[in-house]
Short mmCIF file of C-alpha atoms and ligand atoms in Angstrom, two decimals:
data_model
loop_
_atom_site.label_atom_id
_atom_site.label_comp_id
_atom_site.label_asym_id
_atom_site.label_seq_id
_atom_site.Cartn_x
_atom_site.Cartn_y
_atom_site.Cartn_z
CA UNK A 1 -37.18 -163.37 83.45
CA UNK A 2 -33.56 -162.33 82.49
CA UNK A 3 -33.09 -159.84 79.68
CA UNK A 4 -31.57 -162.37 77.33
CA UNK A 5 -35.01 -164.42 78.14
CA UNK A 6 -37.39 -161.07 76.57
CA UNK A 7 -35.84 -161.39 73.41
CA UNK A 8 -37.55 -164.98 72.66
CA UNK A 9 -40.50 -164.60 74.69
CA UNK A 10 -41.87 -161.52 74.06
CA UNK A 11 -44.79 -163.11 72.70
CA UNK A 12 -45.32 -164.44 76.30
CA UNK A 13 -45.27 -160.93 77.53
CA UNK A 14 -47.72 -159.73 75.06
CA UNK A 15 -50.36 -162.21 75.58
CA UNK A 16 -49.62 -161.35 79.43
CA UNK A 17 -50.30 -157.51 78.88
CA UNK A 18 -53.00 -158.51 76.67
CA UNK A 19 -54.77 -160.94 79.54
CA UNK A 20 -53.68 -159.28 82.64
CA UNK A 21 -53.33 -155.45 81.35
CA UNK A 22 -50.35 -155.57 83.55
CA UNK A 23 -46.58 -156.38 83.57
CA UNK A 24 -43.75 -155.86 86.10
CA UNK A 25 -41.42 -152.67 85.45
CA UNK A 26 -38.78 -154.14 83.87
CA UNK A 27 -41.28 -156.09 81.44
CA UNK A 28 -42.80 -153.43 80.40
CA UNK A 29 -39.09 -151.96 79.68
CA UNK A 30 -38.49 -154.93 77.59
CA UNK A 31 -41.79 -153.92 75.90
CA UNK A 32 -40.50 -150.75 74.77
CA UNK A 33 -37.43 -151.91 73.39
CA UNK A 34 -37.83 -155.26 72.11
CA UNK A 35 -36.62 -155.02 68.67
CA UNK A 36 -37.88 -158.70 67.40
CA UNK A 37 -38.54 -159.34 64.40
CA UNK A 38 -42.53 -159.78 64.11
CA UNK A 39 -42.69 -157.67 67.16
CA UNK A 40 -44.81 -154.78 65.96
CA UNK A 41 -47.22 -156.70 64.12
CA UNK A 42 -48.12 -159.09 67.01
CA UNK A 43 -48.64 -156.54 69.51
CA UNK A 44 -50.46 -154.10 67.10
CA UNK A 45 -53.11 -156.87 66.36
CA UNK A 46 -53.89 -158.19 69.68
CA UNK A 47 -54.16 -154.11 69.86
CA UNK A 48 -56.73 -154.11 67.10
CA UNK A 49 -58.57 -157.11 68.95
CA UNK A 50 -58.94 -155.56 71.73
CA UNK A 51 -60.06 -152.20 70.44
CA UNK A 52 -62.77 -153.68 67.89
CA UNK A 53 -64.12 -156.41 70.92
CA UNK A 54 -65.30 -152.47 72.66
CA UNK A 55 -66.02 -150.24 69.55
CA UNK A 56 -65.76 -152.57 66.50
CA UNK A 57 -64.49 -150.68 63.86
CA UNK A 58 -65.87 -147.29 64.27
CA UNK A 59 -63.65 -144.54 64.66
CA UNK A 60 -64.97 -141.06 66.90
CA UNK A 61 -64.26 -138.03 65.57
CA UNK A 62 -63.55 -134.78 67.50
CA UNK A 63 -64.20 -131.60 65.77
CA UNK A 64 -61.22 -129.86 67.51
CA UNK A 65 -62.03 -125.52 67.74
CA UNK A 66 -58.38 -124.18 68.39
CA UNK A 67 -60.28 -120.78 70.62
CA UNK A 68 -56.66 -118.83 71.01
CA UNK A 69 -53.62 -118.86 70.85
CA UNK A 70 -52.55 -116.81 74.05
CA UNK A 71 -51.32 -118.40 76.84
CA UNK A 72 -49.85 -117.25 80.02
CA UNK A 73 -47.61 -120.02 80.46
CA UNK A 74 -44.31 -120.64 79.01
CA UNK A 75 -43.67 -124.38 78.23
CA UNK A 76 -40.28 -124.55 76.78
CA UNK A 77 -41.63 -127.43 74.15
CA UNK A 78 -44.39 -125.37 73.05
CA UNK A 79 -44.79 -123.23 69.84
CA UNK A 80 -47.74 -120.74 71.45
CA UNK A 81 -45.98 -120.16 75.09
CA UNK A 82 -46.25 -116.58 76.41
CA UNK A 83 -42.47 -116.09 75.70
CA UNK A 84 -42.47 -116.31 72.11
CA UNK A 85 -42.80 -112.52 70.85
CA UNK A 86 -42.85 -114.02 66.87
CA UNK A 87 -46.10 -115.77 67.60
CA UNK A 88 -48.78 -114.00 65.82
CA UNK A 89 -51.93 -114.04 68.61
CA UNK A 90 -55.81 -114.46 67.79
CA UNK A 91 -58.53 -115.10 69.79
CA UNK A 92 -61.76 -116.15 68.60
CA UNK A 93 -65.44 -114.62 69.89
CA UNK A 94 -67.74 -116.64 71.11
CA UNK A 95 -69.97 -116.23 68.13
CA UNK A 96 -66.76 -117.36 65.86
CA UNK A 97 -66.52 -120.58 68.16
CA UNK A 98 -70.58 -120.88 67.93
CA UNK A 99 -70.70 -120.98 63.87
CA UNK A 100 -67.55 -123.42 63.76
CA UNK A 101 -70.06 -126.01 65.58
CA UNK A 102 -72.73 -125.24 63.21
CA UNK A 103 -70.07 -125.85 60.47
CA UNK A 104 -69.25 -129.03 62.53
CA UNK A 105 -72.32 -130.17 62.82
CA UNK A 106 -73.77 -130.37 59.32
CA UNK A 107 -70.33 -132.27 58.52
CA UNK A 108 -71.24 -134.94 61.13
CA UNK A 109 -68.89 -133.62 64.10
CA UNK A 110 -71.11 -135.00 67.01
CA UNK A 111 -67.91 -134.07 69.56
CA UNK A 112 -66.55 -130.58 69.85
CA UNK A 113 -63.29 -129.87 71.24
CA UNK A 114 -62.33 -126.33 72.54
CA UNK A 115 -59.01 -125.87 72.84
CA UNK A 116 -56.01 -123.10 73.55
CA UNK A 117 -53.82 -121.79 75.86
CA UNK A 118 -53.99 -120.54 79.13
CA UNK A 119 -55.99 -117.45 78.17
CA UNK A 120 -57.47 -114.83 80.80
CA UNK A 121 -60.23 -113.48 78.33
CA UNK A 122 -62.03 -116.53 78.67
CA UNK A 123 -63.67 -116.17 82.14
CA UNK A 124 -65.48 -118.38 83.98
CA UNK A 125 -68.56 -116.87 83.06
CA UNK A 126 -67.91 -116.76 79.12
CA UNK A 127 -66.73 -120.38 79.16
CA UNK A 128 -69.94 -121.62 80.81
CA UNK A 129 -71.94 -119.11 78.50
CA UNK A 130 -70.56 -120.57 75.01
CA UNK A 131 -70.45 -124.18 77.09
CA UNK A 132 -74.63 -123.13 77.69
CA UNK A 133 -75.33 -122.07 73.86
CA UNK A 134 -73.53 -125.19 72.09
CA UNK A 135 -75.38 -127.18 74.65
CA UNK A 136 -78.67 -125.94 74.02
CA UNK A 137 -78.19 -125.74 70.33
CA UNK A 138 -76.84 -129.08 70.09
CA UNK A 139 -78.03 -131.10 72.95
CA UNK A 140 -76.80 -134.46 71.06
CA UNK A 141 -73.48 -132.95 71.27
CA UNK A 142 -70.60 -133.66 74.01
CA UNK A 143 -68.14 -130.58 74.77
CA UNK A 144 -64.61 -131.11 75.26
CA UNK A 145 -63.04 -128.97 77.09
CA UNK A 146 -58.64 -128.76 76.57
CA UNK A 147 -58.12 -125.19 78.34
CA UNK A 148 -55.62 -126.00 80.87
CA UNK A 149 -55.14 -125.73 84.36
CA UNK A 150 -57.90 -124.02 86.60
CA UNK A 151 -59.68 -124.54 90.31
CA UNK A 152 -61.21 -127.14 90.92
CA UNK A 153 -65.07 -124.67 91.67
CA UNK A 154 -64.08 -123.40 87.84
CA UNK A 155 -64.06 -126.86 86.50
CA UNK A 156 -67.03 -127.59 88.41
CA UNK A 157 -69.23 -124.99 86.72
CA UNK A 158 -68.29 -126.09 83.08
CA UNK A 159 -69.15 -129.55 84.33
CA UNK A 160 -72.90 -127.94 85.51
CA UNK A 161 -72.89 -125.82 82.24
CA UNK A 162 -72.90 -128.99 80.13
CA UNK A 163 -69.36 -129.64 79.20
CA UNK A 164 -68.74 -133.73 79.21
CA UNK A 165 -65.47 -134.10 79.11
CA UNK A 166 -61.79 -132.64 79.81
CA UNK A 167 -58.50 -133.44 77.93
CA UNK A 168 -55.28 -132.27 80.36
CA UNK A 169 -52.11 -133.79 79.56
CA UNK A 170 -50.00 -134.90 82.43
CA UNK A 171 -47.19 -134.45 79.57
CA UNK A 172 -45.01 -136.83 82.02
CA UNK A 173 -45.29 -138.34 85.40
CA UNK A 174 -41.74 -137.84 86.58
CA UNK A 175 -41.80 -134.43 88.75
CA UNK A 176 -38.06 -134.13 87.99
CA UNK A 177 -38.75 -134.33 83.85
CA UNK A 178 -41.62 -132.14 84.51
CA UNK A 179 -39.67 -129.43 85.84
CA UNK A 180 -37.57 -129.92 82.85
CA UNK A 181 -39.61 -129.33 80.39
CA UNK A 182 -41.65 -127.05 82.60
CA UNK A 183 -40.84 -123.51 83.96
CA UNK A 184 -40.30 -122.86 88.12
CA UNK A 185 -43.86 -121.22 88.20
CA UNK A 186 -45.69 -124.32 87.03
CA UNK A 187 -46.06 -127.10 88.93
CA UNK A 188 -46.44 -131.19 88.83
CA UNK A 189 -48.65 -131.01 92.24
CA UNK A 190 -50.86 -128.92 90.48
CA UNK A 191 -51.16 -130.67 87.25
CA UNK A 192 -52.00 -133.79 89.18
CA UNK A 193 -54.56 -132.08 91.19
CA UNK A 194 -56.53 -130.53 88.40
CA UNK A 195 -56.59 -134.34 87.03
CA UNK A 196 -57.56 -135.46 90.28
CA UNK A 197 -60.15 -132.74 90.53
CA UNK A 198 -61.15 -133.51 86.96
CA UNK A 199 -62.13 -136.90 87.67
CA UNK A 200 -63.92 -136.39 90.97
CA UNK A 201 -66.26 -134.22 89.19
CA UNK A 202 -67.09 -136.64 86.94
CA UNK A 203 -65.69 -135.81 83.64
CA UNK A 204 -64.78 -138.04 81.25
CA UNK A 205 -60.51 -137.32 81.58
CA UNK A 206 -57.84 -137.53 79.38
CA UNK A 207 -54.47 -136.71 79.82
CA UNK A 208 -51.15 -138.05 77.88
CA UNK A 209 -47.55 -137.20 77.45
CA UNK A 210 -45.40 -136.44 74.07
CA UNK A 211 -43.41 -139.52 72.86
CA UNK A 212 -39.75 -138.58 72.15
CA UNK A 213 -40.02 -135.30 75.18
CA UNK A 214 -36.35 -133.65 75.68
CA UNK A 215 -34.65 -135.72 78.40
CA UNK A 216 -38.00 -138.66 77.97
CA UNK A 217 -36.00 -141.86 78.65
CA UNK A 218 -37.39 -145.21 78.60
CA UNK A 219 -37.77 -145.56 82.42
CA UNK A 220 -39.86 -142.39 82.10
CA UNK A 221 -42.50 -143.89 79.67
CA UNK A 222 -42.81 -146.81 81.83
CA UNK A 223 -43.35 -144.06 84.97
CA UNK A 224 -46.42 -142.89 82.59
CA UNK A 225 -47.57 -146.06 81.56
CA UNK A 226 -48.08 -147.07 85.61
CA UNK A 227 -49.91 -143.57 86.12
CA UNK A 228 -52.14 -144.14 83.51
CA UNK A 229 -52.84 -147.67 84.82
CA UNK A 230 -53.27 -146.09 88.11
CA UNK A 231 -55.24 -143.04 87.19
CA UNK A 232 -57.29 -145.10 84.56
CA UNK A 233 -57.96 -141.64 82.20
CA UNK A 234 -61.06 -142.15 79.95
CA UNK A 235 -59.04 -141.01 76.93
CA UNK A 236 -55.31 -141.04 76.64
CA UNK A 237 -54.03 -138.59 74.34
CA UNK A 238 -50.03 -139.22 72.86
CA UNK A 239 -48.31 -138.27 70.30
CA UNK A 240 -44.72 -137.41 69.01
CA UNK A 241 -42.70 -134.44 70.51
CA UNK A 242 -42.18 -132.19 67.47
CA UNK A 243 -39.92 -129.17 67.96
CA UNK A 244 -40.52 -125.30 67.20
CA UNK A 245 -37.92 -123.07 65.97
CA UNK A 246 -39.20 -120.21 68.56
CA UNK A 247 -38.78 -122.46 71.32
CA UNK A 248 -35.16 -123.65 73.24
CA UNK A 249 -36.13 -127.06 72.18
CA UNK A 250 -35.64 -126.12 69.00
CA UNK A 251 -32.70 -128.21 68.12
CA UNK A 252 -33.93 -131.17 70.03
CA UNK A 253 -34.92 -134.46 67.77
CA UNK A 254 -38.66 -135.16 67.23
CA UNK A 255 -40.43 -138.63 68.61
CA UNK A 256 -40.47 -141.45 66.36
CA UNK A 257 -43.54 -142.80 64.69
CA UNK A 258 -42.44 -146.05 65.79
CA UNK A 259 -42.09 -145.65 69.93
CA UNK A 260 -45.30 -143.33 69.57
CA UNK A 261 -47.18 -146.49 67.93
CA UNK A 262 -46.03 -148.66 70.07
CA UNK A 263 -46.99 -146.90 72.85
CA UNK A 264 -50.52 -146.63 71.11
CA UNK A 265 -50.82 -150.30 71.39
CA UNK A 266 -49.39 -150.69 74.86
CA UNK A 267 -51.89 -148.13 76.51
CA UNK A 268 -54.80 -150.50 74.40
CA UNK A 269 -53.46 -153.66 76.38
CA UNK A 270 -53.55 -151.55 79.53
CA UNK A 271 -56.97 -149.57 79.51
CA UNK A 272 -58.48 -151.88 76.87
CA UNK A 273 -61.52 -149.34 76.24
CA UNK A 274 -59.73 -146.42 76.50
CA UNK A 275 -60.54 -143.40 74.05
CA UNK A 276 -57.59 -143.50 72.09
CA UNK A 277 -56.79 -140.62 69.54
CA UNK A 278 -54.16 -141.07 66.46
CA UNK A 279 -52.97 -137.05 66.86
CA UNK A 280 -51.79 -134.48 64.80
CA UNK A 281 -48.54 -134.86 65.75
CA UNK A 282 -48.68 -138.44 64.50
CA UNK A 283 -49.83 -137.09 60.95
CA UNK A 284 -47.53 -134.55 60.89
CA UNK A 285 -44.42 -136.72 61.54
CA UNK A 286 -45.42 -139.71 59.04
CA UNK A 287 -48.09 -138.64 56.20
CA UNK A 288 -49.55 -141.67 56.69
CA UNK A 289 -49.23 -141.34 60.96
CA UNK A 290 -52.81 -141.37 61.78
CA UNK A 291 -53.85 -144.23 59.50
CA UNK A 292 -50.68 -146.33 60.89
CA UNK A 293 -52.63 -145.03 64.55
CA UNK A 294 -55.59 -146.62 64.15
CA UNK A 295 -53.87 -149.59 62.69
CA UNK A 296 -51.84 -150.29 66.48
CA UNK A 297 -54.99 -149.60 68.27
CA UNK A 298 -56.20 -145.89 68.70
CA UNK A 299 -60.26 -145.63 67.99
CA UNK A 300 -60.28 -141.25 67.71
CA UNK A 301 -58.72 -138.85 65.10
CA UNK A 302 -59.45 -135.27 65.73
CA UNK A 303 -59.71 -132.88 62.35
CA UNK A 304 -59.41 -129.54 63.05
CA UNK A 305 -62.73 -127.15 62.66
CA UNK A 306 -60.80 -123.97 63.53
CA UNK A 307 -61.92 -121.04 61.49
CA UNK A 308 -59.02 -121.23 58.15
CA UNK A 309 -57.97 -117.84 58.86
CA UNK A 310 -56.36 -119.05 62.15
CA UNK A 311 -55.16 -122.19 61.40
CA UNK A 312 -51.77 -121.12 60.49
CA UNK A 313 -51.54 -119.01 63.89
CA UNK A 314 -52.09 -122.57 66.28
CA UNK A 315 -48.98 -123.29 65.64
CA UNK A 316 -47.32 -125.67 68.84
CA UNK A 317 -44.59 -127.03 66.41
CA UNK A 318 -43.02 -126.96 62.97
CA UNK A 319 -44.89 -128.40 60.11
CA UNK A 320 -48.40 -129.02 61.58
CA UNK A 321 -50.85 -130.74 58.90
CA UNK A 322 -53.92 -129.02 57.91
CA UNK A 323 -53.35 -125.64 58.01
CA UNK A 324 -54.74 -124.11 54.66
CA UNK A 325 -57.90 -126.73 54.93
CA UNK A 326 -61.43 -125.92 55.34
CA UNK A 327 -63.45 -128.11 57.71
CA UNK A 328 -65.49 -129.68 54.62
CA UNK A 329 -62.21 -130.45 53.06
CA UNK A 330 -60.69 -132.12 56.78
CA UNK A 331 -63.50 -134.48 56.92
CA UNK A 332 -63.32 -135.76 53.79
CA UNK A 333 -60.00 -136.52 53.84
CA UNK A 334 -60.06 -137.89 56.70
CA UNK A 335 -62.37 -140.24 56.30
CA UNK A 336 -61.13 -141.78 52.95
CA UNK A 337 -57.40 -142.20 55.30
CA UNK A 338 -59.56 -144.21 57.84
CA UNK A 339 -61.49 -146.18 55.10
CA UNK A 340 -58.27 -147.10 53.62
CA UNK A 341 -57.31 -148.96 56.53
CA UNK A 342 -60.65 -151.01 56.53
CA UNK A 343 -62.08 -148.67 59.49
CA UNK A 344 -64.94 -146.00 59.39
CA UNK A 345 -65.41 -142.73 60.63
CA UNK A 346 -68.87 -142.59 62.51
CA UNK A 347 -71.78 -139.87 63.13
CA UNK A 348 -71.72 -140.37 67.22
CA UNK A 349 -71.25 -138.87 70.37
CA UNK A 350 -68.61 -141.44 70.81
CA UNK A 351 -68.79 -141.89 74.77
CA UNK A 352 -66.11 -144.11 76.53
CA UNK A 353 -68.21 -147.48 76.91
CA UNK A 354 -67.98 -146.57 80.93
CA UNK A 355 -70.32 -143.29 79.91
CA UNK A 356 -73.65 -142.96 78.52
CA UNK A 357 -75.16 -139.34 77.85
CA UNK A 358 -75.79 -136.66 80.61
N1 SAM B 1 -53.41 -125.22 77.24
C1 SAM B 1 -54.00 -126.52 77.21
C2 SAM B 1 -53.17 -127.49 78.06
O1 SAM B 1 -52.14 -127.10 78.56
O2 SAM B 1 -53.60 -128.62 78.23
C3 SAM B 1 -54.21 -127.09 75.83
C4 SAM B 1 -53.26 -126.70 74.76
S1 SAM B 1 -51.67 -127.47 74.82
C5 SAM B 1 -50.86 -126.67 73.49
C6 SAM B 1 -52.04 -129.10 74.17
C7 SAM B 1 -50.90 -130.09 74.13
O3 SAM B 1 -50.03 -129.82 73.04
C8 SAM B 1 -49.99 -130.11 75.29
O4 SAM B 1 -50.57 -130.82 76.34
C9 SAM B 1 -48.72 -130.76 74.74
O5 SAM B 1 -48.62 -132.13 75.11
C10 SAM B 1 -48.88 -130.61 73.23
N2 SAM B 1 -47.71 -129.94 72.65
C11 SAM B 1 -47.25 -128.70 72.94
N3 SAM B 1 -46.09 -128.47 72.28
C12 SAM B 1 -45.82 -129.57 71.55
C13 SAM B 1 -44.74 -129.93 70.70
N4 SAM B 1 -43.72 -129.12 70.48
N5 SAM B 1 -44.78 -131.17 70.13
C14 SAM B 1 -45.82 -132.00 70.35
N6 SAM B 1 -46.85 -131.70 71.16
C15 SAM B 1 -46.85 -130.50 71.77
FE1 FES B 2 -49.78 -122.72 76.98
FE2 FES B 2 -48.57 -124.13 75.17
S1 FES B 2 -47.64 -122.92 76.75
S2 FES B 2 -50.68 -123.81 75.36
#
């Protein structure tokens, strides 16, 4: 089809993403920046079809346990990276991290998410410890595990410790754009292989990129779009590139709500039961961002069950949500957004249909 020809059939390629979960490169191109009238509202609802055909209308939550804050990397999009001396550092004990899930788990949280930077404290051996004690505390529970890069024998023993699954962003799937948004010491060959590892293993994976990503153009989304179709992720985690004043991407614009939710819907059409989270980012760019998420087709939100004291210290760009609330507080807010929108927020593991239990 000739580019003149998108503009009055994009309804033709919808319905073909929708049936096929596939288009050529240059359709899905048009995809991206078809600016129809009607447009957004067609794709998000075959979105929402496809989404409630696999979980109906419940929505997962992920109590999300931000463990530190130090990070021996040095991403230049990112707020915590080992470069920024203004960044005030915490760590929290494994006892801190153990009586946020007992917080999290009278609330409902039936997911917990540890996440933080690349920090050495965390061993091997703690990680599988505190991965052992929620576990065994909570055996109805799935761990999350966002820590980063490691070996692949590492991953395996928080996979034989009980964690379930593992959230790595590929943050883009261009090596070139990687190594621009990436210093010389970290590599795309290894990101991949830590995926790759990931999902031999058996985790359930997720990785993701930032919408909106210094130097992102629309020939890279479509480079991430075909990985993820290739990869097939359990759980595809986007949202909007925000930037931090400590960071040389400072002065860079954010993402837009708009590219980052149609891209939600897109990645539904593609990996139609895909875990599919409406992010922070999202709320913190639109105050209603994670309610218009779940309304193009994402089925996860994930409040934040850090300790309050830290909250304010996570800080990977300007103006994150939810910084002075307490867990209790997160929930319930949360819930009335997704209830507005005619969805629910459920008490559940919340595997990918692909996964039952361990
Ligand atoms: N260290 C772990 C890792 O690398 O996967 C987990 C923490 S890392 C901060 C989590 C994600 O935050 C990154 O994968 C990145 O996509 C996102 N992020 C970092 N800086 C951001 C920014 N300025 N705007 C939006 N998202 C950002
Ligand atoms: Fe490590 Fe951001 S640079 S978490």
């Amino acid at each position: 089809m000739k580019e003149t020809a998108y503009k009055t059939q994009w309804k033709y390629l919808i319905d073909r993403l929708e049936n096929e979960h596939d288009l050529t490169d240059e359709e899905l191109k048009a995809v991206l920046l078809c600016d129809a009238p009607g447009f957004d509202e067609y794709i998000s609802g075959k979105a929402r079809k496809v989404r409630e055909a696999y979980y109906g209308k419940d929505v997962y939550l992920r109590g999300l346990i931000e463990i530190s804050n130090i990070c021996r990397n040095n991403c230049y999009y990112c707020g915590i990276r080992s470069g920024n001396t203004n960044c005030e550092r915490y760590r929290l004990s494994k006892e801190q991290i153990l009586s946020c899930c007992d917080i999290g788990y009278e609330l409902g949280f039936r997911t917990f998410v540890m996440q933080g930077g690349e920090d050495p404290f965390y061993t091997d051996e703690l990680i599988v410890s505190i991965i052992r004690d929620i576990k065994d505390k909570y055996p109805d529970c799935a761990v999350t595990l966002s820590l980063g890069e490691f070996e692949k024998e590492s991953y395996q023993k928080f996979f034989d410790a009980g964690a379930d699954r593992y959230l790595l962003r590929h943050e883009t799937a261009d090596k070139a754009h990687y190594e621009m948004l990436h210093p010389a010491e970290m590599s795309f060959e290894r990101r991949m292989q830590c995926l790759r590892d990931l999902k031999e293993i058996g985790y359930q994976v997720g990785c993701g990129m930032m919408v909106g990503s210094p130097y992102q153009t629309t020939e890279h989304l479509v480079e991430d779009l075909r990985f993820l179709q290739e990869f097939r992720p359990e759980m595809v985690g986007i949202g909007p590139f925000i930037p931090h004043h400590d960071t040389q991407f400072a002065d860079h614009p954010a993402g837009t709500v708009d590219m980052t939710l149609r891209l939600l819907s897109v990645i539904r059409l593609i990996l139609p039961d895909v875990l599919l989270p409406a992010t922070t980012a999202l709320g913190t760019i639109d105050p209603r961002g994670r309610e218009k998420g779940i309304l193009a087709g994402a089925n996860v939100v994930m409040p934040n069950l850090s300790p309050s004291d830290v909250r304010g210290k996570y800080l990977l760009y300007d103006n994150k949500i939810c910084t002075g609330d307490e867990a209790a507080e997160c929930i319930r807010c949360m819930a009335m957004r997704i209830a507005s929108v005619g969805y629910e927020t459920v008490v559940a593991r919340g595997d990918h249909a692909g996964f039952g239990t361990k």
